[in-house]
PDB file of C-alpha atoms in Angstrom:
ATOM      1  CA  ALA A1329      67.125 -58.188  41.897  1.00  0.00           C
ATOM      2  CA  GLN A1330      63.915 -56.528  40.887  1.00  0.00           C
ATOM      3  CA  SER A1331      61.095 -56.020  43.361  1.00  0.00           C
ATOM      4  CA  VAL A1332      57.699 -54.364  43.550  1.00  0.00           C
ATOM      5  CA  THR A1333      56.017 -52.792  46.549  1.00  0.00           C
ATOM      6  CA  GLN A1334      52.344 -52.023  46.780  1.00  0.00           C
ATOM      7  CA  PRO A1335      52.050 -50.224  50.118  1.00  0.00           C
ATOM      8  CA  ASP A1336      48.270 -50.392  50.356  1.00  0.00           C
ATOM      9  CA  ILE A1337      46.842 -53.820  51.073  1.00  0.00           C
ATOM     10  CA  HIS A1338      43.225 -52.676  50.980  1.00  0.00           C
ATOM     11  CA  ILE A1339      41.599 -49.479  49.772  1.00  0.00           C
ATOM     12  CA  THR A1340      37.944 -48.489  50.013  1.00  0.00           C
ATOM     13  CA  VAL A1341      36.513 -45.713  47.900  1.00  0.00           C
ATOM     14  CA  SER A1342      33.043 -44.474  47.135  1.00  0.00           C
ATOM     15  CA  GLU A1343      31.562 -45.058  43.728  1.00  0.00           C
ATOM     16  CA  GLY A1344      32.283 -42.050  41.560  1.00  0.00           C
ATOM     17  CA  ALA A1345      35.308 -40.995  43.562  1.00  0.00           C
ATOM     18  CA  SER A1346      38.807 -40.834  42.157  1.00  0.00           C
ATOM     19  CA  LEU A1347      41.316 -43.609  42.753  1.00  0.00           C
ATOM     20  CA  GLU A1348      45.067 -43.884  42.998  1.00  0.00           C
ATOM     21  CA  LEU A1349      46.836 -47.166  43.702  1.00  0.00           C
ATOM     22  CA  ARG A1350      50.488 -46.921  44.571  1.00  0.00           C
ATOM     23  CA  CYS A1351      53.311 -48.987  43.157  1.00  0.00           C
ATOM     24  CA  ASN A1352      57.023 -48.625  43.760  1.00  0.00           C
ATOM     25  CA  TYR A1353      59.598 -50.746  42.016  1.00  0.00           C
ATOM     26  CA  SER A1354      63.241 -51.511  42.452  1.00  0.00           C
ATOM     27  CA  TYR A1355      65.263 -52.244  39.376  1.00  0.00           C
ATOM     28  CA  GLY A1356      68.620 -51.013  38.166  1.00  0.00           C
ATOM     29  CA  ALA A1357      67.816 -50.349  34.544  1.00  0.00           C
ATOM     30  CA  THR A1358      64.710 -49.138  32.758  1.00  0.00           C
ATOM     31  CA  PRO A1359      61.923 -51.453  33.747  1.00  0.00           C
ATOM     32  CA  TYR A1360      58.927 -52.763  31.893  1.00  0.00           C
ATOM     33  CA  LEU A1361      55.941 -52.053  34.138  1.00  0.00           C
ATOM     34  CA  PHE A1362      52.464 -53.503  34.177  1.00  0.00           C
ATOM     35  CA  TRP A1363      49.189 -53.243  36.024  1.00  0.00           C
ATOM     36  CA  TYR A1364      46.876 -56.249  36.140  1.00  0.00           C
ATOM     37  CA  VAL A1365      43.412 -56.676  37.626  1.00  0.00           C
ATOM     38  CA  GLN A1366      42.101 -59.913  39.108  1.00  0.00           C
ATOM     39  CA  SER A1367      38.464 -60.576  39.901  1.00  0.00           C
ATOM     40  CA  PRO A1368      37.754 -63.118  42.655  1.00  0.00           C
ATOM     41  CA  GLY A1369      38.669 -66.662  41.659  1.00  0.00           C
ATOM     42  CA  GLN A1370      39.826 -65.643  38.228  1.00  0.00           C
ATOM     43  CA  GLY A1371      42.969 -65.011  36.266  1.00  0.00           C
ATOM     44  CA  LEU A1372      44.600 -61.692  35.550  1.00  0.00           C
ATOM     45  CA  GLN A1373      43.708 -59.120  32.949  1.00  0.00           C
ATOM     46  CA  LEU A1374      46.213 -56.586  31.712  1.00  0.00           C
ATOM     47  CA  LEU A1375      45.104 -53.007  32.339  1.00  0.00           C
ATOM     48  CA  LEU A1376      48.091 -51.201  30.899  1.00  0.00           C
ATOM     49  CA  LYS A1377      51.833 -51.374  30.441  1.00  0.00           C
ATOM     50  CA  TYR A1378      54.838 -49.089  30.151  1.00  0.00           C
ATOM     51  CA  PHE A1379      57.839 -49.911  28.033  1.00  0.00           C
ATOM     52  CA  SER A1380      59.236 -46.564  26.961  1.00  0.00           C
ATOM     53  CA  GLY A1381      58.235 -43.166  25.630  1.00  0.00           C
ATOM     54  CA  ASP A1382      55.399 -41.147  27.103  1.00  0.00           C
ATOM     55  CA  THR A1383      55.430 -41.630  30.844  1.00  0.00           C
ATOM     56  CA  LEU A1384      51.652 -41.339  31.112  1.00  0.00           C
ATOM     57  CA  VAL A1385      50.049 -44.468  29.730  1.00  0.00           C
ATOM     58  CA  GLN A1386      46.402 -45.079  29.070  1.00  0.00           C
ATOM     59  CA  GLY A1387      44.803 -48.431  29.638  1.00  0.00           C
ATOM     60  CA  ILE A1388      41.494 -50.151  29.420  1.00  0.00           C
ATOM     61  CA  LYS A1389      38.442 -49.400  31.536  1.00  0.00           C
ATOM     62  CA  GLY A1390      39.437 -45.759  31.945  1.00  0.00           C
ATOM     63  CA  PHE A1391      42.630 -46.446  33.893  1.00  0.00           C
ATOM     64  CA  GLU A1392      45.913 -44.642  33.452  1.00  0.00           C
ATOM     65  CA  ALA A1393      49.305 -44.837  35.098  1.00  0.00           C
ATOM     66  CA  GLU A1394      52.287 -42.546  35.280  1.00  0.00           C
ATOM     67  CA  PHE A1395      55.884 -43.704  35.297  1.00  0.00           C
ATOM     68  CA  LYS A1396      58.070 -41.514  37.490  1.00  0.00           C
ATOM     69  CA  ARG A1397      61.680 -42.581  37.312  1.00  0.00           C
ATOM     70  CA  SER A1398      62.803 -40.158  40.026  1.00  0.00           C
ATOM     71  CA  GLN A1399      60.363 -41.724  42.467  1.00  0.00           C
ATOM     72  CA  SER A1400      60.600 -45.295  41.147  1.00  0.00           C
ATOM     73  CA  SER A1401      56.842 -45.277  40.982  1.00  0.00           C
ATOM     74  CA  PHE A1402      54.125 -46.389  38.609  1.00  0.00           C
ATOM     75  CA  ASN A1403      50.865 -45.399  40.255  1.00  0.00           C
ATOM     76  CA  LEU A1404      47.531 -46.389  38.795  1.00  0.00           C
ATOM     77  CA  ARG A1405      44.730 -43.839  38.601  1.00  0.00           C
ATOM     78  CA  LYS A1406      41.121 -43.570  37.608  1.00  0.00           C
ATOM     79  CA  PRO A1407      39.133 -40.321  37.833  1.00  0.00           C
ATOM     80  CA  SER A1408      35.813 -41.948  38.721  1.00  0.00           C
ATOM     81  CA  VAL A1409      35.454 -45.528  39.902  1.00  0.00           C
ATOM     82  CA  HIS A1410      32.534 -47.814  39.173  1.00  0.00           C
ATOM     83  CA  TRP A1411      31.229 -50.615  41.361  1.00  0.00           C
ATOM     84  CA  SER A1412      32.560 -53.087  38.778  1.00  0.00           C
ATOM     85  CA  ASP A1413      36.113 -51.916  39.500  1.00  0.00           C
ATOM     86  CA  ALA A1414      36.091 -53.788  42.799  1.00  0.00           C
ATOM     87  CA  ALA A1415      38.874 -56.357  42.443  1.00  0.00           C
ATOM     88  CA  GLU A1416      42.494 -57.079  43.289  1.00  0.00           C
ATOM     89  CA  TYR A1417      45.093 -55.015  41.484  1.00  0.00           C
ATOM     90  CA  PHE A1418      48.658 -56.122  40.889  1.00  0.00           C
ATOM     91  CA  CYS A1419      51.613 -54.088  39.776  1.00  0.00           C
ATOM     92  CA  ALA A1420      54.404 -56.019  38.073  1.00  0.00           C
ATOM     93  CA  VAL A1421      57.877 -55.335  36.759  1.00  0.00           C
ATOM     94  CA  CYS A1422      60.018 -57.123  34.241  1.00  0.00           C
ATOM     95  CA  SER A1423      63.503 -56.518  32.993  1.00  0.00           C
ATOM     96  CA  GLY A1424      64.060 -56.115  29.295  1.00  0.00           C
ATOM     97  CA  THR A1425      66.213 -59.211  29.195  1.00  0.00           C
ATOM     98  CA  ASN A1426      63.494 -61.253  30.846  1.00  0.00           C
ATOM     99  CA  PHE A1427      60.652 -59.908  28.782  1.00  0.00           C
ATOM    100  CA  GLY A1428      59.155 -62.635  26.680  1.00  0.00           C
ATOM    101  CA  ASN A1429      60.224 -65.155  29.296  1.00  0.00           C
ATOM    102  CA  GLU A1430      57.599 -63.796  31.670  1.00  0.00           C
ATOM    103  CA  LYS A1431      59.855 -63.472  34.656  1.00  0.00           C
ATOM    104  CA  LEU A1432      57.432 -60.949  35.971  1.00  0.00           C
ATOM    105  CA  THR A1433      57.827 -59.871  39.562  1.00  0.00           C
ATOM    106  CA  PHE A1434      54.456 -59.044  41.051  1.00  0.00           C
ATOM    107  CA  GLY A1435      53.592 -56.859  43.994  1.00  0.00           C
ATOM    108  CA  THR A1436      51.465 -58.282  46.771  1.00  0.00           C
ATOM    109  CA  GLY A1437      48.361 -56.640  45.394  1.00  0.00           C
ATOM    110  CA  THR A1438      45.870 -54.028  46.526  1.00  0.00           C
ATOM    111  CA  ARG A1439      42.291 -55.047  47.126  1.00  0.00           C
ATOM    112  CA  LEU A1440      39.843 -52.386  46.042  1.00  0.00           C
ATOM    113  CA  THR A1441      36.419 -52.168  47.626  1.00  0.00           C
ATOM    114  CA  ILE A1442      33.787 -49.822  46.253  1.00  0.00           C
ATOM    115  CA  ILE A1443      31.028 -48.523  48.477  1.00  0.00           C
ATOM    116  CA  PRO A1444      27.773 -47.055  47.131  1.00  0.00           C
TER     117      PRO A1444
ATOM    118  CA  GLY B 746      40.173 -61.812  21.671  1.00  0.00           C
ATOM    119  CA  ALA B 747      42.754 -64.356  22.637  1.00  0.00           C
ATOM    120  CA  VAL B 748      41.640 -66.725  25.334  1.00  0.00           C
ATOM    121  CA  VAL B 749      43.455 -69.109  27.606  1.00  0.00           C
ATOM    122  CA  SER B 750      41.284 -71.867  29.013  1.00  0.00           C
ATOM    123  CA  GLN B 751      42.264 -73.594  32.222  1.00  0.00           C
ATOM    124  CA  HIS B 752      40.645 -76.773  33.499  1.00  0.00           C
ATOM    125  CA  PRO B 753      39.489 -77.676  36.036  1.00  0.00           C
ATOM    126  CA  SER B 754      38.569 -74.438  37.728  1.00  0.00           C
ATOM    127  CA  TRP B 755      38.639 -76.140  41.098  1.00  0.00           C
ATOM    128  CA  VAL B 756      39.579 -79.554  42.392  1.00  0.00           C
ATOM    129  CA  ILE B 757      39.627 -81.276  45.752  1.00  0.00           C
ATOM    130  CA  CYS B 758      41.833 -84.307  46.156  1.00  0.00           C
ATOM    131  CA  LYS B 759      43.103 -86.533  48.902  1.00  0.00           C
ATOM    132  CA  SER B 760      46.621 -86.362  50.175  1.00  0.00           C
ATOM    133  CA  GLY B 761      48.917 -88.634  48.215  1.00  0.00           C
ATOM    134  CA  THR B 762      47.008 -88.513  44.956  1.00  0.00           C
ATOM    135  CA  SER B 763      48.011 -86.681  41.778  1.00  0.00           C
ATOM    136  CA  VAL B 764      46.120 -83.918  40.044  1.00  0.00           C
ATOM    137  CA  LYS B 765      46.456 -82.742  36.455  1.00  0.00           C
ATOM    138  CA  ILE B 766      45.646 -79.188  35.405  1.00  0.00           C
ATOM    139  CA  GLU B 767      45.268 -78.277  31.751  1.00  0.00           C
ATOM    140  CA  CYS B 768      46.018 -74.982  30.100  1.00  0.00           C
ATOM    141  CA  ARG B 769      44.869 -74.408  26.528  1.00  0.00           C
ATOM    142  CA  SER B 770      45.282 -71.484  24.210  1.00  0.00           C
ATOM    143  CA  LEU B 771      42.023 -71.422  22.277  1.00  0.00           C
ATOM    144  CA  ASP B 772      42.692 -69.177  19.317  1.00  0.00           C
ATOM    145  CA  PHE B 773      46.439 -68.818  19.141  1.00  0.00           C
ATOM    146  CA  GLN B 774      49.547 -70.935  19.361  1.00  0.00           C
ATOM    147  CA  ALA B 775      52.107 -70.674  22.108  1.00  0.00           C
ATOM    148  CA  THR B 776      55.552 -72.241  22.127  1.00  0.00           C
ATOM    149  CA  THR B 777      55.834 -71.329  25.778  1.00  0.00           C
ATOM    150  CA  MET B 778      53.327 -71.200  28.576  1.00  0.00           C
ATOM    151  CA  PHE B 779      53.885 -70.070  32.108  1.00  0.00           C
ATOM    152  CA  TRP B 780      52.672 -71.534  35.363  1.00  0.00           C
ATOM    153  CA  TYR B 781      52.165 -69.369  38.418  1.00  0.00           C
ATOM    154  CA  ARG B 782      51.149 -70.155  41.943  1.00  0.00           C
ATOM    155  CA  GLN B 783      49.230 -67.784  44.156  1.00  0.00           C
ATOM    156  CA  PHE B 784      48.803 -68.240  47.880  1.00  0.00           C
ATOM    157  CA  PRO B 785      45.800 -66.672  49.617  1.00  0.00           C
ATOM    158  CA  LYS B 786      46.065 -62.913  49.796  1.00  0.00           C
ATOM    159  CA  GLN B 787      49.517 -63.036  48.269  1.00  0.00           C
ATOM    160  CA  SER B 788      51.086 -62.350  44.960  1.00  0.00           C
ATOM    161  CA  LEU B 789      51.769 -64.621  42.036  1.00  0.00           C
ATOM    162  CA  MET B 790      55.002 -66.523  41.876  1.00  0.00           C
ATOM    163  CA  LEU B 791      56.325 -67.929  38.627  1.00  0.00           C
ATOM    164  CA  MET B 792      56.828 -71.657  39.050  1.00  0.00           C
ATOM    165  CA  ALA B 793      58.008 -72.745  35.638  1.00  0.00           C
ATOM    166  CA  THR B 794      58.081 -72.034  31.954  1.00  0.00           C
ATOM    167  CA  SER B 795      56.605 -74.736  29.802  1.00  0.00           C
ATOM    168  CA  ASN B 796      58.306 -75.241  26.440  1.00  0.00           C
ATOM    169  CA  GLU B 797      56.601 -77.010  23.553  1.00  0.00           C
ATOM    170  CA  GLY B 798      58.471 -80.133  22.631  1.00  0.00           C
ATOM    171  CA  SER B 799      61.145 -79.799  25.274  1.00  0.00           C
ATOM    172  CA  LYS B 800      61.679 -79.773  29.004  1.00  0.00           C
ATOM    173  CA  ALA B 801      60.164 -77.142  31.195  1.00  0.00           C
ATOM    174  CA  THR B 802      62.326 -74.565  32.902  1.00  0.00           C
ATOM    175  CA  TYR B 803      61.697 -74.428  36.635  1.00  0.00           C
ATOM    176  CA  GLU B 804      62.278 -71.508  38.930  1.00  0.00           C
ATOM    177  CA  GLN B 805      64.590 -71.869  41.852  1.00  0.00           C
ATOM    178  CA  GLY B 806      63.003 -73.723  44.718  1.00  0.00           C
ATOM    179  CA  VAL B 807      60.295 -75.426  42.654  1.00  0.00           C
ATOM    180  CA  GLU B 808      60.473 -79.211  42.790  1.00  0.00           C
ATOM    181  CA  LYS B 809      60.571 -80.664  39.299  1.00  0.00           C
ATOM    182  CA  ASP B 810      59.438 -84.088  40.446  1.00  0.00           C
ATOM    183  CA  LYS B 811      56.559 -82.641  42.398  1.00  0.00           C
ATOM    184  CA  PHE B 812      55.232 -80.388  39.655  1.00  0.00           C
ATOM    185  CA  LEU B 813      55.418 -82.206  36.355  1.00  0.00           C
ATOM    186  CA  ILE B 814      54.926 -80.054  33.286  1.00  0.00           C
ATOM    187  CA  ASN B 815      54.219 -81.294  29.807  1.00  0.00           C
ATOM    188  CA  HIS B 816      53.780 -79.123  26.727  1.00  0.00           C
ATOM    189  CA  ALA B 817      52.811 -81.622  24.067  1.00  0.00           C
ATOM    190  CA  SER B 818      51.389 -79.237  21.497  1.00  0.00           C
ATOM    191  CA  LEU B 819      51.333 -75.564  20.617  1.00  0.00           C
ATOM    192  CA  THR B 820      47.991 -75.145  22.341  1.00  0.00           C
ATOM    193  CA  LEU B 821      48.208 -77.355  25.428  1.00  0.00           C
ATOM    194  CA  SER B 822      50.335 -77.425  28.536  1.00  0.00           C
ATOM    195  CA  THR B 823      49.614 -79.548  31.594  1.00  0.00           C
ATOM    196  CA  LEU B 824      50.754 -79.254  35.184  1.00  0.00           C
ATOM    197  CA  THR B 825      50.550 -82.390  37.298  1.00  0.00           C
ATOM    198  CA  VAL B 826      50.880 -82.057  41.037  1.00  0.00           C
ATOM    199  CA  THR B 827      52.177 -85.438  42.115  1.00  0.00           C
ATOM    200  CA  SER B 828      51.626 -87.008  45.516  1.00  0.00           C
ATOM    201  CA  ALA B 829      49.780 -83.910  46.607  1.00  0.00           C
ATOM    202  CA  HIS B 830      49.910 -82.738  50.203  1.00  0.00           C
ATOM    203  CA  PRO B 831      47.870 -80.103  52.017  1.00  0.00           C
ATOM    204  CA  GLU B 832      50.692 -77.580  51.632  1.00  0.00           C
ATOM    205  CA  ASP B 833      50.237 -77.835  47.865  1.00  0.00           C
ATOM    206  CA  SER B 834      46.779 -76.332  48.231  1.00  0.00           C
ATOM    207  CA  SER B 835      46.859 -73.107  46.278  1.00  0.00           C
ATOM    208  CA  PHE B 836      45.587 -71.230  43.261  1.00  0.00           C
ATOM    209  CA  TYR B 837      47.456 -72.187  40.099  1.00  0.00           C
ATOM    210  CA  ILE B 838      47.314 -69.910  37.073  1.00  0.00           C
ATOM    211  CA  CYS B 839      48.702 -70.441  33.608  1.00  0.00           C
ATOM    212  CA  SER B 840      49.449 -67.830  31.001  1.00  0.00           C
ATOM    213  CA  ALA B 841      50.553 -67.659  27.406  1.00  0.00           C
ATOM    214  CA  ARG B 842      51.049 -65.294  24.520  1.00  0.00           C
ATOM    215  CA  ASP B 843      50.765 -65.658  20.767  1.00  0.00           C
ATOM    216  CA  HIS B 844      54.208 -66.790  19.637  1.00  0.00           C
ATOM    217  CA  THR B 845      53.626 -65.567  16.098  1.00  0.00           C
ATOM    218  CA  LYS B 846      53.726 -62.002  17.346  1.00  0.00           C
ATOM    219  CA  ALA B 847      56.620 -60.097  18.863  1.00  0.00           C
ATOM    220  CA  ALA B 848      56.447 -60.252  22.642  1.00  0.00           C
ATOM    221  CA  ILE B 849      56.386 -56.498  22.963  1.00  0.00           C
ATOM    222  CA  ASN B 850      53.238 -56.370  20.824  1.00  0.00           C
ATOM    223  CA  SER B 851      51.542 -59.425  22.228  1.00  0.00           C
ATOM    224  CA  PRO B 852      49.916 -59.271  25.646  1.00  0.00           C
ATOM    225  CA  LEU B 853      50.177 -62.142  28.051  1.00  0.00           C
ATOM    226  CA  HIS B 854      46.842 -63.925  28.457  1.00  0.00           C
ATOM    227  CA  PHE B 855      45.980 -65.595  31.730  1.00  0.00           C
ATOM    228  CA  GLY B 856      43.711 -68.512  32.405  1.00  0.00           C
ATOM    229  CA  ASN B 857      41.065 -68.206  35.089  1.00  0.00           C
ATOM    230  CA  GLY B 858      43.067 -70.340  37.452  1.00  0.00           C
ATOM    231  CA  THR B 859      42.586 -73.637  39.269  1.00  0.00           C
ATOM    232  CA  ARG B 860      41.843 -73.757  42.961  1.00  0.00           C
ATOM    233  CA  LEU B 861      43.476 -76.901  44.354  1.00  0.00           C
ATOM    234  CA  THR B 862      42.526 -78.129  47.796  1.00  0.00           C
ATOM    235  CA  VAL B 863      44.305 -81.152  49.184  1.00  0.00           C
ATOM    236  CA  THR B 864      42.632 -82.799  52.157  1.00  0.00           C
TER     237      THR B 864
END
C-alpha cells in the first residue's frame, strides 16, 4: 500500500528565508507525486506535480520540488518565502493505475508559519 | 480558471438531522467528483467517488447509508450526511476535474470545503 510521511508538523521561518518541506513516500512502482497548499478553512490548490521525466519540477508561486527515487523523497522548496505563503502544505502520492480515480494518499500536512 | 463551488461553506445542525452539501463545477463538466473528509489537524481521506448517472463508489469503511451521494448532472454532486451525530463533525471537501481532458493534463480542482458541526 502506498503511504506518505511528512515528518515536520509545523515549521516557522522568517520572511525572505529559504524553505524546504520534507516528504517521503512509500510505493512499489513509480509514483505520481503532488504538493498541495491549503489556506485556513479552504480547499486545496495544486502547487506542482511529478509524473515522469525531469526530477526537478517547477510549480506555481515560486515553488519547486525534487523527486529523489533513491531516498523516496519529494521535498518542496522555495528560495525566499513571503508572508502569504503561510498555510498548510500537503504532499500526496498516487499510483498510475489509480490516477484519474483520485485515490490520492495524502500526508498529514506541514503547517508553515512566517514571521516578519 | 476552472472553479469548483461548494455550498454551504459551514453548517451547524442538531444531532439526528440530515445535512446536504453541494459541489458544483462552474465552468467545466465532470463525470466524476470526489468527496474527502478532513479531521482537525489531519490529512484528507477519500470517502467516495461520485459518478454521474450511476452509483457512487465508496471507500472501505465509509457507510453508504450514512453518507448519501448523488451525481445528477455533469456539474453537480451532492453529499447528504444522514442522521448526523457529533462524530460526523468534520471538514468535507469535494474535488473534480474536466472530463473532456486527459487526466494527466487536467488538474484536480478542489472546492473550498464545508465545515460541519453537529451539536
